[in-house]
Amino acid sequence: MSSTESSGRTADKSPRQKVDRLLVGLRWRRLEEPLGFIKVLQWLFAIFAFGSCGSYSGETGAMVRCNNEAKDVGSIIVLFGYPFRLHRVQYEMPLCDDDSASKTMHLMGDFSAPAEFFVTLGIFSFFYTMAALVLYLRFHKLYTENKRFPLVDFCVTVSFTFFWLVAAAAWGKGLTDVKGATRPSSLTAAMPVCHGEEAVCSPGATPSMGLANLSVLFGFINFFLWAGNCWFVFKETPWHGQGQDQGQGSSQESAAEQGAVEKQ
């Protein structure tokens, strides 16, 4: 065997050895503990939250029937989706006049702020829980010995708990407004041609909001997961140990006082 072939094989083995060492160094049993198991759930439900909201798309519609026999029935189909800037969504409203065929209209409302905040929070939660899992599984000794890491983890966990509550509630309210703005009845009410005597309007396709409703549900699930994780992260901080030490010290002092009273 030549030296070039042997050196090529060692070069091929070195990346594999690094990966094997990394996988061997991971302590998968930490996932069986509440701190690691909840972080996995947070990672998964963050994906579900921003994925279900960011990938949503729906359609609404209406039918316009002109009383003029020269005009046929006009079908309107309007597509909308994330980030729910409905005022930028265009559709063509048929006219029953002989001179013009249609008029460009827009949906009503801009609900991008709660939707984008919800999705952004989900993406940040995804990256943070992934980094926390790597630190907890691979560098758990550093996590336990350096008391700053549990303190930072606790502060970030409390912050994400608050933000998830705000984001889920805000997006739930925003989704309610989106439903009201995209109903077929709202579409026909916004078209001037439907208020005259030259046309008869009827509702068309009703948007399906199942995926958007799930995103709100995933948002509140994330809130409960982060709120429950606050206790398990708090147990890793020095504050929890100080509370136990103070409790033990007070119990020892009370026991000593009782012993002195009994001797007297």
PDB file of C-alpha atoms in Angstrom:
ATOM      1  CA  MET A   1       0.000   0.000   0.000  1.00  0.00           C
ATOM      2  CA  SER A   2       1.414   3.392  -0.946  1.00  0.00           C
ATOM      3  CA  SER A   3       1.838   6.280   1.449  1.00  0.00           C
ATOM      4  CA  THR A   4      -0.587   8.466  -0.514  1.00  0.00           C
ATOM      5  CA  GLU A   5      -3.409   5.929  -0.130  1.00  0.00           C
ATOM      6  CA  SER A   6      -2.798   5.579   3.604  1.00  0.00           C
ATOM      7  CA  SER A   7      -2.713   9.346   4.077  1.00  0.00           C
ATOM      8  CA  GLY A   8      -5.963   9.661   2.078  1.00  0.00           C
ATOM      9  CA  ARG A   9      -7.666   7.110   4.310  1.00  0.00           C
ATOM     10  CA  THR A  10      -6.521   8.850   7.476  1.00  0.00           C
ATOM     11  CA  ALA A  11      -7.785  12.149   6.084  1.00  0.00           C
ATOM     12  CA  ASP A  12     -11.161  10.531   5.383  1.00  0.00           C
ATOM     13  CA  LYS A  13     -11.311   9.057   8.857  1.00  0.00           C
ATOM     14  CA  SER A  14     -10.479  12.275  10.703  1.00  0.00           C
ATOM     15  CA  PRO A  15     -13.856  14.017  10.079  1.00  0.00           C
ATOM     16  CA  ARG A  16     -15.678  10.815  10.964  1.00  0.00           C
ATOM     17  CA  GLN A  17     -13.696  10.507  14.161  1.00  0.00           C
ATOM     18  CA  LYS A  18     -14.571  14.073  15.100  1.00  0.00           C
ATOM     19  CA  VAL A  19     -18.261  13.396  14.536  1.00  0.00           C
ATOM     20  CA  ASP A  20     -18.042  10.152  16.516  1.00  0.00           C
ATOM     21  CA  ARG A  21     -16.333  11.919  19.392  1.00  0.00           C
ATOM     22  CA  LEU A  22     -18.978  14.620  19.371  1.00  0.00           C
ATOM     23  CA  LEU A  23     -21.803  12.081  19.429  1.00  0.00           C
ATOM     24  CA  VAL A  24     -20.106  10.032  22.136  1.00  0.00           C
ATOM     25  CA  GLY A  25     -19.674  13.156  24.254  1.00  0.00           C
ATOM     26  CA  LEU A  26     -23.419  13.861  24.182  1.00  0.00           C
ATOM     27  CA  ARG A  27     -25.185  12.655  27.300  1.00  0.00           C
ATOM     28  CA  TRP A  28     -28.511  11.542  25.891  1.00  0.00           C
ATOM     29  CA  ARG A  29     -29.767  10.533  29.339  1.00  0.00           C
ATOM     30  CA  ARG A  30     -30.125  14.218  30.129  1.00  0.00           C
ATOM     31  CA  LEU A  31     -33.167  14.208  27.847  1.00  0.00           C
ATOM     32  CA  GLU A  32     -34.931  11.956  30.341  1.00  0.00           C
ATOM     33  CA  GLU A  33     -34.671  14.695  32.963  1.00  0.00           C
ATOM     34  CA  PRO A  34     -37.350  17.425  33.044  1.00  0.00           C
ATOM     35  CA  LEU A  35     -34.893  20.177  32.100  1.00  0.00           C
ATOM     36  CA  GLY A  36     -33.796  18.427  28.918  1.00  0.00           C
ATOM     37  CA  PHE A  37     -37.174  16.910  28.000  1.00  0.00           C
ATOM     38  CA  ILE A  38     -39.012  20.249  28.200  1.00  0.00           C
ATOM     39  CA  LYS A  39     -36.347  21.885  26.046  1.00  0.00           C
ATOM     40  CA  VAL A  40     -36.999  19.292  23.342  1.00  0.00           C
ATOM     41  CA  LEU A  41     -40.730  20.072  23.525  1.00  0.00           C
ATOM     42  CA  GLN A  42     -39.981  23.791  23.325  1.00  0.00           C
ATOM     43  CA  TRP A  43     -37.845  23.203  20.245  1.00  0.00           C
ATOM     44  CA  LEU A  44     -40.575  21.179  18.517  1.00  0.00           C
ATOM     45  CA  PHE A  45     -43.514  23.448  19.347  1.00  0.00           C
ATOM     46  CA  ALA A  46     -41.529  26.529  18.299  1.00  0.00           C
ATOM     47  CA  ILE A  47     -41.276  24.932  14.849  1.00  0.00           C
ATOM     48  CA  PHE A  48     -45.008  24.162  14.871  1.00  0.00           C
ATOM     49  CA  ALA A  49     -45.861  27.735  15.911  1.00  0.00           C
ATOM     50  CA  PHE A  50     -43.886  29.749  13.367  1.00  0.00           C
ATOM     51  CA  GLY A  51     -44.360  27.099  10.662  1.00  0.00           C
ATOM     52  CA  SER A  52     -48.159  27.040  10.890  1.00  0.00           C
ATOM     53  CA  CYS A  53     -48.423  30.831  10.955  1.00  0.00           C
ATOM     54  CA  GLY A  54     -45.742  31.652   8.390  1.00  0.00           C
ATOM     55  CA  SER A  55     -46.936  29.112   5.828  1.00  0.00           C
ATOM     56  CA  TYR A  56     -50.630  29.980   5.969  1.00  0.00           C
ATOM     57  CA  SER A  57     -52.478  30.968   2.800  1.00  0.00           C
ATOM     58  CA  GLY A  58     -56.198  31.154   2.130  1.00  0.00           C
ATOM     59  CA  GLU A  59     -58.753  32.511  -0.274  1.00  0.00           C
ATOM     60  CA  THR A  60     -62.044  34.321  -0.096  1.00  0.00           C
ATOM     61  CA  GLY A  61     -64.483  35.207  -2.835  1.00  0.00           C
ATOM     62  CA  ALA A  62     -67.847  36.482  -4.012  1.00  0.00           C
ATOM     63  CA  MET A  63     -70.203  36.270  -6.995  1.00  0.00           C
ATOM     64  CA  VAL A  64     -71.456  39.346  -8.827  1.00  0.00           C
ATOM     65  CA  ARG A  65     -74.468  38.936 -11.133  1.00  0.00           C
ATOM     66  CA  CYS A  66     -75.311  41.966 -13.231  1.00  0.00           C
ATOM     67  CA  ASN A  67     -78.917  42.746 -14.044  1.00  0.00           C
ATOM     68  CA  ASN A  68     -77.726  43.784 -17.495  1.00  0.00           C
ATOM     69  CA  GLU A  69     -78.120  40.800 -19.811  1.00  0.00           C
ATOM     70  CA  ALA A  70     -74.974  41.756 -21.723  1.00  0.00           C
ATOM     71  CA  LYS A  71     -72.867  41.004 -18.645  1.00  0.00           C
ATOM     72  CA  ASP A  72     -72.235  37.506 -17.361  1.00  0.00           C
ATOM     73  CA  VAL A  73     -71.828  36.408 -13.780  1.00  0.00           C
ATOM     74  CA  GLY A  74     -68.490  37.601 -12.385  1.00  0.00           C
ATOM     75  CA  SER A  75     -66.601  35.349  -9.979  1.00  0.00           C
ATOM     76  CA  ILE A  76     -64.110  36.979  -7.607  1.00  0.00           C
ATOM     77  CA  ILE A  77     -61.367  34.911  -5.925  1.00  0.00           C
ATOM     78  CA  VAL A  78     -58.937  36.707  -3.616  1.00  0.00           C
ATOM     79  CA  LEU A  79     -55.790  34.967  -2.325  1.00  0.00           C
ATOM     80  CA  PHE A  80     -54.153  36.152   0.899  1.00  0.00           C
ATOM     81  CA  GLY A  81     -51.683  34.860   3.478  1.00  0.00           C
ATOM     82  CA  TYR A  82     -48.766  35.671   5.756  1.00  0.00           C
ATOM     83  CA  PRO A  83     -47.779  38.388   6.678  1.00  0.00           C
ATOM     84  CA  PHE A  84     -51.460  39.441   6.307  1.00  0.00           C
ATOM     85  CA  ARG A  85     -50.939  42.887   4.803  1.00  0.00           C
ATOM     86  CA  LEU A  86     -54.447  42.741   3.414  1.00  0.00           C
ATOM     87  CA  HIS A  87     -54.468  46.348   2.231  1.00  0.00           C
ATOM     88  CA  ARG A  88     -51.907  45.311  -0.407  1.00  0.00           C
ATOM     89  CA  VAL A  89     -53.968  42.378  -1.727  1.00  0.00           C
ATOM     90  CA  GLN A  90     -55.640  43.334  -5.005  1.00  0.00           C
ATOM     91  CA  TYR A  91     -58.664  41.912  -6.774  1.00  0.00           C
ATOM     92  CA  GLU A  92     -60.759  42.944  -9.740  1.00  0.00           C
ATOM     93  CA  MET A  93     -64.346  43.993  -9.064  1.00  0.00           C
ATOM     94  CA  PRO A  94     -66.583  43.552 -12.113  1.00  0.00           C
ATOM     95  CA  LEU A  95     -68.704  46.519 -13.152  1.00  0.00           C
ATOM     96  CA  CYS A  96     -72.090  46.330 -14.705  1.00  0.00           C
ATOM     97  CA  ASP A  97     -71.622  49.419 -16.882  1.00  0.00           C
ATOM     98  CA  ASP A  98     -71.140  48.968 -20.581  1.00  0.00           C
ATOM     99  CA  ASP A  99     -68.169  51.333 -20.685  1.00  0.00           C
ATOM    100  CA  SER A 100     -65.850  49.628 -18.146  1.00  0.00           C
ATOM    101  CA  ALA A 101     -65.226  45.954 -17.403  1.00  0.00           C
ATOM    102  CA  SER A 102     -63.669  45.961 -13.910  1.00  0.00           C
ATOM    103  CA  LYS A 103     -62.130  48.070 -11.175  1.00  0.00           C
ATOM    104  CA  THR A 104     -59.109  47.284  -8.993  1.00  0.00           C
ATOM    105  CA  MET A 105     -59.954  46.961  -5.315  1.00  0.00           C
ATOM    106  CA  HIS A 106     -58.013  46.054  -2.145  1.00  0.00           C
ATOM    107  CA  LEU A 107     -58.853  44.148   0.997  1.00  0.00           C
ATOM    108  CA  MET A 108     -59.126  46.064   4.252  1.00  0.00           C
ATOM    109  CA  GLY A 109     -56.621  46.025   7.128  1.00  0.00           C
ATOM    110  CA  ASP A 110     -52.962  45.433   7.975  1.00  0.00           C
ATOM    111  CA  PHE A 111     -52.346  42.677  10.539  1.00  0.00           C
ATOM    112  CA  SER A 112     -48.675  42.062   9.855  1.00  0.00           C
ATOM    113  CA  ALA A 113     -47.407  43.346  13.234  1.00  0.00           C
ATOM    114  CA  PRO A 114     -48.793  40.554  15.489  1.00  0.00           C
ATOM    115  CA  ALA A 115     -48.167  37.886  12.845  1.00  0.00           C
ATOM    116  CA  GLU A 116     -44.536  38.857  12.267  1.00  0.00           C
ATOM    117  CA  PHE A 117     -43.882  39.220  15.997  1.00  0.00           C
ATOM    118  CA  PHE A 118     -45.315  35.735  16.540  1.00  0.00           C
ATOM    119  CA  VAL A 119     -43.186  34.174  13.810  1.00  0.00           C
ATOM    120  CA  THR A 120     -40.024  36.034  14.875  1.00  0.00           C
ATOM    121  CA  LEU A 121     -40.451  34.883  18.470  1.00  0.00           C
ATOM    122  CA  GLY A 122     -40.878  31.301  17.289  1.00  0.00           C
ATOM    123  CA  ILE A 123     -37.658  31.466  15.259  1.00  0.00           C
ATOM    124  CA  PHE A 124     -35.708  32.936  18.195  1.00  0.00           C
ATOM    125  CA  SER A 125     -37.132  30.245  20.492  1.00  0.00           C
ATOM    126  CA  PHE A 126     -36.070  27.576  18.013  1.00  0.00           C
ATOM    127  CA  PHE A 127     -32.459  28.770  17.894  1.00  0.00           C
ATOM    128  CA  TYR A 128     -32.181  29.378  21.624  1.00  0.00           C
ATOM    129  CA  THR A 129     -33.541  25.968  22.647  1.00  0.00           C
ATOM    130  CA  MET A 130     -31.243  24.286  20.121  1.00  0.00           C
ATOM    131  CA  ALA A 131     -28.216  26.092  21.572  1.00  0.00           C
ATOM    132  CA  ALA A 132     -29.371  25.320  25.125  1.00  0.00           C
ATOM    133  CA  LEU A 133     -29.740  21.633  24.269  1.00  0.00           C
ATOM    134  CA  VAL A 134     -26.197  21.503  22.876  1.00  0.00           C
ATOM    135  CA  LEU A 135     -24.870  23.179  26.026  1.00  0.00           C
ATOM    136  CA  TYR A 136     -26.914  20.952  28.315  1.00  0.00           C
ATOM    137  CA  LEU A 137     -26.064  17.668  26.574  1.00  0.00           C
ATOM    138  CA  ARG A 138     -22.469  18.263  25.538  1.00  0.00           C
ATOM    139  CA  PHE A 139     -21.163  20.710  28.140  1.00  0.00           C
ATOM    140  CA  HIS A 140     -23.316  19.865  31.144  1.00  0.00           C
ATOM    141  CA  LYS A 141     -20.332  20.007  33.511  1.00  0.00           C
ATOM    142  CA  LEU A 142     -19.687  23.590  32.435  1.00  0.00           C
ATOM    143  CA  TYR A 143     -23.391  24.343  32.876  1.00  0.00           C
ATOM    144  CA  THR A 144     -23.386  23.071  36.470  1.00  0.00           C
ATOM    145  CA  GLU A 145     -20.018  24.444  37.583  1.00  0.00           C
ATOM    146  CA  ASN A 146     -20.328  27.928  36.104  1.00  0.00           C
ATOM    147  CA  LYS A 147     -23.263  29.515  37.937  1.00  0.00           C
ATOM    148  CA  ARG A 148     -23.664  32.252  35.339  1.00  0.00           C
ATOM    149  CA  PHE A 149     -25.097  29.892  32.733  1.00  0.00           C
ATOM    150  CA  PRO A 150     -28.100  28.808  34.871  1.00  0.00           C
ATOM    151  CA  LEU A 151     -28.749  32.444  35.819  1.00  0.00           C
ATOM    152  CA  VAL A 152     -28.717  33.543  32.182  1.00  0.00           C
ATOM    153  CA  ASP A 153     -30.877  30.565  31.234  1.00  0.00           C
ATOM    154  CA  PHE A 154     -33.388  31.450  33.948  1.00  0.00           C
ATOM    155  CA  CYS A 155     -33.611  35.122  32.908  1.00  0.00           C
ATOM    156  CA  VAL A 156     -34.026  34.184  29.235  1.00  0.00           C
ATOM    157  CA  THR A 157     -36.659  31.567  30.107  1.00  0.00           C
ATOM    158  CA  VAL A 158     -38.700  34.099  32.086  1.00  0.00           C
ATOM    159  CA  SER A 159     -38.417  36.586  29.214  1.00  0.00           C
ATOM    160  CA  PHE A 160     -39.573  34.035  26.633  1.00  0.00           C
ATOM    161  CA  THR A 161     -42.485  33.083  28.898  1.00  0.00           C
ATOM    162  CA  PHE A 162     -43.692  36.684  28.968  1.00  0.00           C
ATOM    163  CA  PHE A 163     -43.145  37.203  25.240  1.00  0.00           C
ATOM    164  CA  TRP A 164     -45.000  34.016  24.321  1.00  0.00           C
ATOM    165  CA  LEU A 165     -48.008  35.119  26.351  1.00  0.00           C
ATOM    166  CA  VAL A 166     -48.014  38.512  24.640  1.00  0.00           C
ATOM    167  CA  ALA A 167     -47.399  37.055  21.168  1.00  0.00           C
ATOM    168  CA  ALA A 168     -50.090  34.362  21.451  1.00  0.00           C
ATOM    169  CA  ALA A 169     -52.683  36.818  22.771  1.00  0.00           C
ATOM    170  CA  ALA A 170     -51.816  39.473  20.169  1.00  0.00           C
ATOM    171  CA  TRP A 171     -51.855  37.013  17.284  1.00  0.00           C
ATOM    172  CA  GLY A 172     -55.140  35.533  18.535  1.00  0.00           C
ATOM    173  CA  LYS A 173     -56.699  38.996  18.412  1.00  0.00           C
ATOM    174  CA  GLY A 174     -55.077  39.670  15.026  1.00  0.00           C
ATOM    175  CA  LEU A 175     -56.397  36.400  13.622  1.00  0.00           C
ATOM    176  CA  THR A 176     -59.908  37.321  14.752  1.00  0.00           C
ATOM    177  CA  ASP A 177     -59.585  40.584  12.828  1.00  0.00           C
ATOM    178  CA  VAL A 178     -58.239  38.731   9.775  1.00  0.00           C
ATOM    179  CA  LYS A 179     -61.267  36.436   9.841  1.00  0.00           C
ATOM    180  CA  GLY A 180     -63.592  39.429   9.979  1.00  0.00           C
ATOM    181  CA  ALA A 181     -61.815  41.205   7.123  1.00  0.00           C
ATOM    182  CA  THR A 182     -61.711  38.165   4.822  1.00  0.00           C
ATOM    183  CA  ARG A 183     -65.267  36.918   5.228  1.00  0.00           C
ATOM    184  CA  PRO A 184     -67.189  36.820   1.953  1.00  0.00           C
ATOM    185  CA  SER A 185     -69.820  39.079   3.518  1.00  0.00           C
ATOM    186  CA  SER A 186     -67.122  41.658   4.300  1.00  0.00           C
ATOM    187  CA  LEU A 187     -65.907  41.407   0.705  1.00  0.00           C
ATOM    188  CA  THR A 188     -69.363  42.079  -0.747  1.00  0.00           C
ATOM    189  CA  ALA A 189     -69.946  44.895   1.750  1.00  0.00           C
ATOM    190  CA  ALA A 190     -66.757  46.650   0.602  1.00  0.00           C
ATOM    191  CA  MET A 191     -67.642  46.541  -3.128  1.00  0.00           C
ATOM    192  CA  PRO A 192     -69.656  49.558  -4.365  1.00  0.00           C
ATOM    193  CA  VAL A 193     -71.216  47.532  -7.164  1.00  0.00           C
ATOM    194  CA  CYS A 194     -73.063  45.437  -4.585  1.00  0.00           C
ATOM    195  CA  HIS A 195     -74.860  48.465  -3.112  1.00  0.00           C
ATOM    196  CA  GLY A 196     -76.597  49.501  -6.322  1.00  0.00           C
ATOM    197  CA  GLU A 197     -79.576  48.107  -8.159  1.00  0.00           C
ATOM    198  CA  GLU A 198     -77.599  47.065 -11.243  1.00  0.00           C
ATOM    199  CA  ALA A 199     -76.058  43.957  -9.621  1.00  0.00           C
ATOM    200  CA  VAL A 200     -76.809  41.167  -7.156  1.00  0.00           C
ATOM    201  CA  CYS A 201     -73.889  39.893  -5.029  1.00  0.00           C
ATOM    202  CA  SER A 202     -73.643  36.613  -3.193  1.00  0.00           C
ATOM    203  CA  PRO A 203     -70.880  35.144  -0.992  1.00  0.00           C
ATOM    204  CA  GLY A 204     -68.314  32.888  -2.615  1.00  0.00           C
ATOM    205  CA  ALA A 205     -65.478  30.770  -1.223  1.00  0.00           C
ATOM    206  CA  THR A 206     -65.099  30.900   2.568  1.00  0.00           C
ATOM    207  CA  PRO A 207     -61.473  30.889   3.788  1.00  0.00           C
ATOM    208  CA  SER A 208     -60.338  27.895   5.805  1.00  0.00           C
ATOM    209  CA  MET A 209     -58.627  29.038   9.008  1.00  0.00           C
ATOM    210  CA  GLY A 210     -57.710  25.661  10.508  1.00  0.00           C
ATOM    211  CA  LEU A 211     -53.951  26.070  10.182  1.00  0.00           C
ATOM    212  CA  ALA A 212     -54.084  29.637  11.520  1.00  0.00           C
ATOM    213  CA  ASN A 213     -56.142  28.497  14.508  1.00  0.00           C
ATOM    214  CA  LEU A 214     -53.537  25.837  15.229  1.00  0.00           C
ATOM    215  CA  SER A 215     -50.808  28.471  15.243  1.00  0.00           C
ATOM    216  CA  VAL A 216     -52.577  30.322  18.069  1.00  0.00           C
ATOM    217  CA  LEU A 217     -52.959  27.048  19.965  1.00  0.00           C
ATOM    218  CA  PHE A 218     -49.248  26.296  19.512  1.00  0.00           C
ATOM    219  CA  GLY A 219     -48.469  29.782  20.796  1.00  0.00           C
ATOM    220  CA  PHE A 220     -50.267  29.176  24.093  1.00  0.00           C
ATOM    221  CA  ILE A 221     -48.698  25.709  24.371  1.00  0.00           C
ATOM    222  CA  ASN A 222     -45.294  27.371  24.061  1.00  0.00           C
ATOM    223  CA  PHE A 223     -46.269  29.777  26.834  1.00  0.00           C
ATOM    224  CA  PHE A 224     -47.172  26.927  29.194  1.00  0.00           C
ATOM    225  CA  LEU A 225     -43.992  25.030  28.305  1.00  0.00           C
ATOM    226  CA  TRP A 226     -41.751  28.005  29.012  1.00  0.00           C
ATOM    227  CA  ALA A 227     -43.684  28.860  32.186  1.00  0.00           C
ATOM    228  CA  GLY A 228     -43.310  25.297  33.468  1.00  0.00           C
ATOM    229  CA  ASN A 229     -39.631  25.261  32.593  1.00  0.00           C
ATOM    230  CA  CYS A 230     -38.989  28.304  34.798  1.00  0.00           C
ATOM    231  CA  TRP A 231     -39.113  26.136  37.918  1.00  0.00           C
ATOM    232  CA  PHE A 232     -36.699  23.501  36.626  1.00  0.00           C
ATOM    233  CA  VAL A 233     -34.226  26.145  35.456  1.00  0.00           C
ATOM    234  CA  PHE A 234     -34.585  27.977  38.768  1.00  0.00           C
ATOM    235  CA  LYS A 235     -33.524  24.814  40.601  1.00  0.00           C
ATOM    236  CA  GLU A 236     -30.176  24.975  38.758  1.00  0.00           C
ATOM    237  CA  THR A 237     -29.458  28.554  39.888  1.00  0.00           C
ATOM    238  CA  PRO A 238     -27.607  29.526  43.076  1.00  0.00           C
ATOM    239  CA  TRP A 239     -30.782  31.261  44.289  1.00  0.00           C
ATOM    240  CA  HIS A 240     -32.450  27.897  44.849  1.00  0.00           C
ATOM    241  CA  GLY A 241     -29.452  26.627  46.837  1.00  0.00           C
ATOM    242  CA  GLN A 242     -29.394  29.764  48.974  1.00  0.00           C
ATOM    243  CA  GLY A 243     -33.026  29.270  49.874  1.00  0.00           C
ATOM    244  CA  GLN A 244     -32.378  25.704  50.964  1.00  0.00           C
ATOM    245  CA  ASP A 245     -29.282  26.728  52.973  1.00  0.00           C
ATOM    246  CA  GLN A 246     -31.228  29.426  54.770  1.00  0.00           C
ATOM    247  CA  GLY A 247     -34.014  26.960  55.517  1.00  0.00           C
ATOM    248  CA  GLN A 248     -31.553  24.417  56.902  1.00  0.00           C
ATOM    249  CA  GLY A 249     -29.799  27.112  58.946  1.00  0.00           C
ATOM    250  CA  SER A 250     -33.051  28.303  60.510  1.00  0.00           C
ATOM    251  CA  SER A 251     -34.103  24.720  61.286  1.00  0.00           C
ATOM    252  CA  GLN A 252     -30.746  24.067  62.982  1.00  0.00           C
ATOM    253  CA  GLU A 253     -31.063  27.244  65.020  1.00  0.00           C
ATOM    254  CA  SER A 254     -34.591  26.333  66.110  1.00  0.00           C
ATOM    255  CA  ALA A 255     -33.427  22.846  67.054  1.00  0.00           C
ATOM    256  CA  ALA A 256     -30.587  24.310  69.108  1.00  0.00           C
ATOM    257  CA  GLU A 257     -32.972  26.648  70.899  1.00  0.00           C
ATOM    258  CA  GLN A 258     -35.311  23.768  71.697  1.00  0.00           C
ATOM    259  CA  GLY A 259     -32.398  21.764  73.084  1.00  0.00           C
ATOM    260  CA  ALA A 260     -31.340  24.660  75.296  1.00  0.00           C
ATOM    261  CA  VAL A 261     -34.892  25.049  76.629  1.00  0.00           C
ATOM    262  CA  GLU A 262     -35.097  21.325  77.400  1.00  0.00           C
ATOM    263  CA  LYS A 263     -31.800  21.431  79.318  1.00  0.00           C
ATOM    264  CA  GLN A 264     -33.073  24.268  81.440  1.00  0.00           C
TER     265      GLN A 264
END
